[in-house]
Coordinates of C-alpha atoms in Angstrom, one line a residue:
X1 CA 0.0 0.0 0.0
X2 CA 1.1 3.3 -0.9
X3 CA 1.4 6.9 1.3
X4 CA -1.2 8.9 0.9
X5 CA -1.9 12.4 2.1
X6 CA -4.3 14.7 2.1
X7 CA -3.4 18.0 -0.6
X8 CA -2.4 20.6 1.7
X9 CA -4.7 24.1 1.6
X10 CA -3.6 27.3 0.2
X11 CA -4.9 29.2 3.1
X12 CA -4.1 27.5 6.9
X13 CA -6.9 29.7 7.7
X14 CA -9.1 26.9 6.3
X15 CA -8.2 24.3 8.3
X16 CA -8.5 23.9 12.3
X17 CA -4.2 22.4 12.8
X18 CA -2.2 22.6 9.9
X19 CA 1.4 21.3 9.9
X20 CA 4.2 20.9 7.2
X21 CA 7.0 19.2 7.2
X22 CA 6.7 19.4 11.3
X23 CA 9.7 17.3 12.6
X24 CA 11.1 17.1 16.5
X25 CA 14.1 15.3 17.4
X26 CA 15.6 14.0 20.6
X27 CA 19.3 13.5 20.1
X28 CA 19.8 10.8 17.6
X29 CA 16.1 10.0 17.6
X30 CA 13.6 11.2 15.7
X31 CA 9.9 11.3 17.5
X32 CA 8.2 13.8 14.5
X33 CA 9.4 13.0 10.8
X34 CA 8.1 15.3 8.5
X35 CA 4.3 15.4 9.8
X36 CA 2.2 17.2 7.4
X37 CA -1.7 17.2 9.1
X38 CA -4.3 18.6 7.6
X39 CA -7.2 19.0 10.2
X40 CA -10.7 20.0 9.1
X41 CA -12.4 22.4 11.3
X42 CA -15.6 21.3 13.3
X43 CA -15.4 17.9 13.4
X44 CA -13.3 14.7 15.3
X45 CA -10.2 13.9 13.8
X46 CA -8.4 10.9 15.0
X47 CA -4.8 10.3 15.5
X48 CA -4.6 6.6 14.9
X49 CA -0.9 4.9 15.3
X50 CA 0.6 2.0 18.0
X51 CA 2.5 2.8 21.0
X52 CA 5.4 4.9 20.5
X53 CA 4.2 6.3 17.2
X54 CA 4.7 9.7 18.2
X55 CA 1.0 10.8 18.8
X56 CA 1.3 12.4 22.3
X57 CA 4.7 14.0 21.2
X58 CA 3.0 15.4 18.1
X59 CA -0.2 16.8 20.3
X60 CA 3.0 18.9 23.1
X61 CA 4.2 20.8 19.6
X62 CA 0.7 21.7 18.6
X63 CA 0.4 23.1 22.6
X64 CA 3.5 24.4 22.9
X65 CA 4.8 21.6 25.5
X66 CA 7.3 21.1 23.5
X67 CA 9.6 22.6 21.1
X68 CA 9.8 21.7 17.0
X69 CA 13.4 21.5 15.7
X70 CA 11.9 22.3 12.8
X71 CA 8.4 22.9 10.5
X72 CA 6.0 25.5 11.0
X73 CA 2.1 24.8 12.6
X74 CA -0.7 26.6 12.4
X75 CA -3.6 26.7 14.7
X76 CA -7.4 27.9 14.4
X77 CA -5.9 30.5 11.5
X78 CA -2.8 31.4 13.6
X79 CA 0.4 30.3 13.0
X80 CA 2.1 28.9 16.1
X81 CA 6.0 28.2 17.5
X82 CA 8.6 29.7 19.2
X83 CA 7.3 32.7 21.2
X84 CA 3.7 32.7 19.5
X85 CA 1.2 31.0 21.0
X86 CA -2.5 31.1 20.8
X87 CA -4.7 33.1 23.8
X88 CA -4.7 31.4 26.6
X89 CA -8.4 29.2 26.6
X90 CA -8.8 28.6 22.8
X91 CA -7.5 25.5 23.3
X92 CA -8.1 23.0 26.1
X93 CA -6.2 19.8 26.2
X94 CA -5.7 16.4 28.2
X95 CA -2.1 14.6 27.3
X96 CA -1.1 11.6 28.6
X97 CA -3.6 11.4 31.3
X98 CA -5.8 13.8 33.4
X99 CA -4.2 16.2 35.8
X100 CA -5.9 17.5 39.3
X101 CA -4.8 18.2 42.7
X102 CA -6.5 14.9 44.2
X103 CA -7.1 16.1 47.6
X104 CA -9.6 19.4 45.8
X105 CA -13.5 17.9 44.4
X106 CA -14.1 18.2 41.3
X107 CA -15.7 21.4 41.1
X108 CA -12.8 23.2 42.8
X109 CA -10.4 21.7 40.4
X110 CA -12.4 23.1 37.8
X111 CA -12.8 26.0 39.6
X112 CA -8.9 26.7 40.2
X113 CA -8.3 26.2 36.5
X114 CA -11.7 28.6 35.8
X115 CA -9.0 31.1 38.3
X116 CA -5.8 30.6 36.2
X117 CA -7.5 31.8 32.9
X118 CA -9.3 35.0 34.8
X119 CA -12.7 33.0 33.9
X120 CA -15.6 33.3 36.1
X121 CA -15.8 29.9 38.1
X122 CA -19.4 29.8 38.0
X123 CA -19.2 28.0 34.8
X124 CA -17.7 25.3 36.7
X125 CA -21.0 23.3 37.8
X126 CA -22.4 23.6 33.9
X127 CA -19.6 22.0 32.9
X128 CA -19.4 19.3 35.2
X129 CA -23.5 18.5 34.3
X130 CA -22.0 18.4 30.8
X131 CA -19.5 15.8 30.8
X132 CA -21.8 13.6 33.3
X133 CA -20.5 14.2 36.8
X134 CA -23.7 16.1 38.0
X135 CA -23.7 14.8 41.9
X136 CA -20.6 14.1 42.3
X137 CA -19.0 17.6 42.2
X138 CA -18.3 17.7 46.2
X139 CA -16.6 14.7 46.3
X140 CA -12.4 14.9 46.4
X141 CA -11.2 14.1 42.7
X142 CA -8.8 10.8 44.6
X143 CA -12.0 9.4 45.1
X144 CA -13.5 9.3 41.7
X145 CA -13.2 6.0 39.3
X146 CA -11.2 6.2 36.3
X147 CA -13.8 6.8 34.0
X148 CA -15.2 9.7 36.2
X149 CA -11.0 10.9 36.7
X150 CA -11.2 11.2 32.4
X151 CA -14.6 13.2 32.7
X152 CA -12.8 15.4 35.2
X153 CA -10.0 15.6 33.1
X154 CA -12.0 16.9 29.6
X155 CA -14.0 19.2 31.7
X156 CA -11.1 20.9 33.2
X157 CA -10.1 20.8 29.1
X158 CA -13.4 22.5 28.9
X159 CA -13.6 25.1 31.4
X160 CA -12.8 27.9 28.9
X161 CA -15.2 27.1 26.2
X162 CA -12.3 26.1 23.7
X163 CA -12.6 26.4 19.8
X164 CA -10.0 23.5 19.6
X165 CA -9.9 20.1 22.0
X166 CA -6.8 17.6 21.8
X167 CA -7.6 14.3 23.9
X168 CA -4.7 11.7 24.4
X169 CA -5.8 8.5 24.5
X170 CA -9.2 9.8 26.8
X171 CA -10.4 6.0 27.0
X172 CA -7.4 4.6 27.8
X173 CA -7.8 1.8 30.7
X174 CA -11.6 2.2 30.9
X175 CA -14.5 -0.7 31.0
X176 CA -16.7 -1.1 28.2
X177 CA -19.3 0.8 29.8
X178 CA -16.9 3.5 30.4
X179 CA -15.8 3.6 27.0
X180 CA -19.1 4.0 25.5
X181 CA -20.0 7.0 27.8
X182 CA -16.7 9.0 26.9
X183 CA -17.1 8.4 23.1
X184 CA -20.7 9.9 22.8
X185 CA -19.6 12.8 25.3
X186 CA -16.6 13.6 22.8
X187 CA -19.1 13.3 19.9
X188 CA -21.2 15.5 21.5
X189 CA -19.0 17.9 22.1
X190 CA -18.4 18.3 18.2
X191 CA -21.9 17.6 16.8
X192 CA -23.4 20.1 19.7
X193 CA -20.9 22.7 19.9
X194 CA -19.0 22.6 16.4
X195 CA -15.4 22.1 18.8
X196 CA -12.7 20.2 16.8
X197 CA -11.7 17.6 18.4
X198 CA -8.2 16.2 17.7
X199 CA -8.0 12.5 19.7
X200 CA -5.3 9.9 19.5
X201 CA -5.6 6.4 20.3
X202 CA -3.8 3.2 19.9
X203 CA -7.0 1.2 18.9
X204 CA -8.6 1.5 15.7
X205 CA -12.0 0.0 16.6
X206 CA -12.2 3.5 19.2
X207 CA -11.0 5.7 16.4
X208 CA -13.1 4.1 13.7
X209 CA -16.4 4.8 16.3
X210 CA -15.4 8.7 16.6
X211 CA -13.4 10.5 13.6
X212 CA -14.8 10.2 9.9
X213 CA -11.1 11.2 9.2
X214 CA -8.1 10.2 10.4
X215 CA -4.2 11.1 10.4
X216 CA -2.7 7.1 10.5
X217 CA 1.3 7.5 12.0
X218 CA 3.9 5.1 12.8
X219 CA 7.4 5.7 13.3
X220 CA 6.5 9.6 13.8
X221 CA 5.9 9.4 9.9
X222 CA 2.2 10.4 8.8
X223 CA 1.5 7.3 6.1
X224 CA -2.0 8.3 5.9
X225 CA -4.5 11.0 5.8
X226 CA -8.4 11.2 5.3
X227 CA -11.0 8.6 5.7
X228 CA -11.1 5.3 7.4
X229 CA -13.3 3.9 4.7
X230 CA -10.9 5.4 1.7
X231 CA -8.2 3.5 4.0
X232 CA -9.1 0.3 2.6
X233 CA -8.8 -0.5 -0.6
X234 CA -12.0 -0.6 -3.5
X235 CA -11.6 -4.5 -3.4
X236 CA -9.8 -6.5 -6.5
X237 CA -10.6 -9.9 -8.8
X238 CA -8.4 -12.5 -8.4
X239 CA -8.3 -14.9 -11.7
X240 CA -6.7 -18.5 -12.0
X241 CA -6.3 -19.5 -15.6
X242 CA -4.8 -22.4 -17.3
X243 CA -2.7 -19.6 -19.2
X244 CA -1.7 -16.9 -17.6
X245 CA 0.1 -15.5 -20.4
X246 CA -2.5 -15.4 -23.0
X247 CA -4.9 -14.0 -20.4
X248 CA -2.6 -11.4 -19.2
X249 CA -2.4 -10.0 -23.5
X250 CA -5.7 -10.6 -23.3
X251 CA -6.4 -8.1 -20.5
X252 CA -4.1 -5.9 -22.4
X253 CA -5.6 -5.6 -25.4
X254 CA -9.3 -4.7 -23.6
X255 CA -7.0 -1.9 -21.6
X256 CA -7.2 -3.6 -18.1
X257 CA -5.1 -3.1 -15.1
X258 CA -3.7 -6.2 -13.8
X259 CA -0.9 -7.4 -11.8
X260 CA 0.4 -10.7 -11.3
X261 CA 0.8 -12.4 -8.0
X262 CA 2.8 -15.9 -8.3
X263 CA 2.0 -18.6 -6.0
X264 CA 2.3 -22.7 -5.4
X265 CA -0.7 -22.6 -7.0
X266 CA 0.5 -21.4 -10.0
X267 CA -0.6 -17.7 -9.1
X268 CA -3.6 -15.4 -10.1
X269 CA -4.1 -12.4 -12.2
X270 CA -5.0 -9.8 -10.0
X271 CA -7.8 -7.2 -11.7
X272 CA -9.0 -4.2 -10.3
X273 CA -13.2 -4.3 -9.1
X274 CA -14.9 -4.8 -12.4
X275 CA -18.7 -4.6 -13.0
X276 CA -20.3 -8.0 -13.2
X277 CA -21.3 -7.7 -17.1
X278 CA -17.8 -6.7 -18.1
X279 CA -16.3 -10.1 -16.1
X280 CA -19.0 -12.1 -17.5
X281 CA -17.5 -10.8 -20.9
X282 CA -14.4 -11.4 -20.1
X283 CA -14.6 -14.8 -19.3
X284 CA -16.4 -16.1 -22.2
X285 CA -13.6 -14.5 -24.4
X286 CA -10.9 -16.5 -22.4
X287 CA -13.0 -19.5 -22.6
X288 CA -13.2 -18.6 -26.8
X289 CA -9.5 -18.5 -26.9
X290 CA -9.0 -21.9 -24.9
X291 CA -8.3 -20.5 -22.0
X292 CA -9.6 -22.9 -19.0
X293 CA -10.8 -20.4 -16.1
X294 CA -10.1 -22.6 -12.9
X295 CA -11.1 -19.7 -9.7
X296 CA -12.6 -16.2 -9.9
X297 CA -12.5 -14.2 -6.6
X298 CA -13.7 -10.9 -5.8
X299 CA -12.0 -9.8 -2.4
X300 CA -11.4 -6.3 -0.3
X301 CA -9.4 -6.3 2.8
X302 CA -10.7 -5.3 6.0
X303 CA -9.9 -2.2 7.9
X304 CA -8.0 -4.0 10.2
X305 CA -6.1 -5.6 7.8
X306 CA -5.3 -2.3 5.2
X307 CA -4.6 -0.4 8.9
X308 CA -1.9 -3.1 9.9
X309 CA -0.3 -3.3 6.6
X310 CA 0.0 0.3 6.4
X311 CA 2.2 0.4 9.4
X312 CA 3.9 -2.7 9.4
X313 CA 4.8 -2.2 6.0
X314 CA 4.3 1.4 4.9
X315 CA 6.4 1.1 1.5
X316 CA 4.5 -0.4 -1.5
X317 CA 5.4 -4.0 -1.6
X318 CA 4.2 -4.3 -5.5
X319 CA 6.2 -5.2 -7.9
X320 CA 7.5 -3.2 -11.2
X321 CA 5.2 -4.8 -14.1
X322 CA 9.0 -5.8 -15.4
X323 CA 9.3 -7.8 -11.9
X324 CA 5.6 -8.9 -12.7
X325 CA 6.1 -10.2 -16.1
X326 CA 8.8 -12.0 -15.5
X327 CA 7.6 -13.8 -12.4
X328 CA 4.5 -14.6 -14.6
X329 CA 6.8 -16.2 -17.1
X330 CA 8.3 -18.7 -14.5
X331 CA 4.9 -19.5 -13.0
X332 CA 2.8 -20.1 -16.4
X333 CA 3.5 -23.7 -16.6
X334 CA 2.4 -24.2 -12.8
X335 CA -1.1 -23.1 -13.6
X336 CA -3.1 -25.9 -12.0
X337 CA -7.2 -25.8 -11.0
X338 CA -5.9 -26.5 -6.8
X339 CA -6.9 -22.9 -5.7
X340 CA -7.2 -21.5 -1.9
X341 CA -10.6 -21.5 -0.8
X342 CA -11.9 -17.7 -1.9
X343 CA -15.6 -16.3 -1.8
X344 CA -16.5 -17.1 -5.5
X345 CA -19.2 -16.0 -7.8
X346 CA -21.6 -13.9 -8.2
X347 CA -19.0 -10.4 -8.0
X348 CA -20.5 -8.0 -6.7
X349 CA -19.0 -4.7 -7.7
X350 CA -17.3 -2.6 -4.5
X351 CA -18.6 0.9 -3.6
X352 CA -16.8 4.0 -4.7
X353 CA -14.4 5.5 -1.9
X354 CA -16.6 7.6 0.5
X355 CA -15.9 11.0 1.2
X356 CA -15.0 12.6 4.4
X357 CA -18.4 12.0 6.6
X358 CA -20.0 14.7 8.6
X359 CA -18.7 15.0 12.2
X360 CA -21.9 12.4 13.3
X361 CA -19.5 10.1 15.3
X362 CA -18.1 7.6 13.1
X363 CA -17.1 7.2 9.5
X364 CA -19.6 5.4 7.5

């Protein structure tokens, strides 16, 4: 698979965070290679990698926790680094954790943060109703679960009624129940109050619930940007023949993309998603020619599977056509009608690539 990235916009001002070519290293090692994110405004955005990818690193540049060695960001229109930094409550945050004096309740945590940006702390109770700790603002923040120590934590984030919201990991080491409540207060947050949300996670089946796009990094490199469902690919055709070759001119001469993919099997003809008229076609014109059609397969990968690819092996792994035709060459005579068990006919043809969704809590 490929990098892709999103086209960056003329104008930052169009875009909630906008990095290029963002890059932060510790000594020899390099945390932030070259990030380039492209954040739309109003809406969750999810940034999706394993442990040690860079995420939380990436989210103290954008708030000025930590220093770029080089790149330039910009945020909510503004361009931020070195000495600039957006005013104070335009953007709340929660990296790595919540943070609160444990021995204050809740509302007086919110209160004292309320006190550091000159904010009245009467909003303090709203906001606690809001994230779902109504009842339970008396009692001392050491005493809260986890999950209610995360609610603290975003409405601390929230206290100043911030355009922009970065989450770390927010349901990291919560039950299922837990989970659930978090994700549809963070969706709320967007779909309610038009706040972009930027949240990274480790877990794509989290992400994949929340963001409709997505910023996928490993290694501190950004290897993909925009959808989840673009993520995976439109889906292929697989074809075993008795002669590859033939087929393979064949396919040529009616001007369609294929690859080939050897195997003990003899190896398959790999075809892009075809309508099922134009492979019925198809077929009866190798059959016309002698051609013996042993398997016809019609496959897409899951998310899962494009998402681990992607970062296990972010370099295309194709081969040149040269590589291709020479492989199919030595394979030929190995043709053989033993093919691995595949969902056959009917092919269904796969959907187009969907667009970014609206901010409604999940791509679609």
């Amino acid at each position: 698979m490929t990098i892709q990235y999103t086209a960056q916009p003329a104008d930052p001002a169009s875009s909630a965070v906008l990095t290029r070519g963002l890059v932060k290293r510790y000594g020899d090692f390099l945390a932030v290679n070259g990030l380039n994110l492209n954040v739309p405004a109003h809406g969750v955005y999810g940034l999706l990698g394993p442990n040690g990818a860079g995420k939380s690193t990436t989210m103290k540049l954008l708030l000025g926790l930590a220093s770029a060695t080089s790149g330039d960001m910009w945020m909510l229109g503004e361009k931020v680094g070195g000495r600039h930094r957006l005013q104070a409550g335009r953007v709340g945050s929660m990296i790595e954790g919540p943070s609160f004096y444990p021995g204050l309740s809740g509302l007086d945590n919110c209160r004292m943060v309320a006190d550091y940006l000159n904010l009245p702390g009467s909003a303090a109770p709203a906001i606690l109703r809001q994230v779902g700790l109504a009842g339970h603002e008396g009692k001392k923040a050491r005493d809260y679960s986890l999950g209610m120590k995360q609610r603290l934590g975003i409405a601390m984030a929230l206290i100043s009624q911030p355009e922009l919201l970065l989450l770390d990991e927010p349901t990291n080491g919560l039950d299922a129940e837990a989970v659930v409540e978090v994700r549809e207060m963070i969706m709320g947050l967007s779909r309610e109050r038009g706040i972009t949300v930027i949240i990274s996670s480790h877990i794509l089946s989290e992400i994949e619930k929340m963001a409709p796009v997505v910023g996928v990094i490993a290694a501190g490199r950004l290897l993909y940007q925009g959808s989840l469902d673009s993520l995976r690919e439109e889906g292929h055709i697989d074809l075993r023949v008795s002669d590859p070759k033939l087929a393979a001119a064949m396919l040529g001469s009616d001007r369609i993309d294929y690859r080939w993919l050897p195997g003990r099997d003899g190896g398959v003809l790999r075809l892009p998603e075809l309508p099922d008229q134009r492979i019925g076609t198809l077929i009866t014109q190798l059959v016309g020619q002698g051609v013996a059609v042993y398997r016809v397969a019609s496959e897409r990968k899951t998310l899962e599977q494009a998402f681990l690819e992607l970062i296990e092996s972010p370099q295309s792994r194709e081969p040149t056509p040269h590589q291709a035709q020479n492989a199919m060459d030595s394979d030929a005579a190995r043709a053989s009608a033993h093919a691995s068990p595949r969902r056959p006919l009917p092919i269904r043809q796969a959907a187009g690539r969907a667009a970014f969704a609206a901010a409604d809590g999940g791509a679609r």
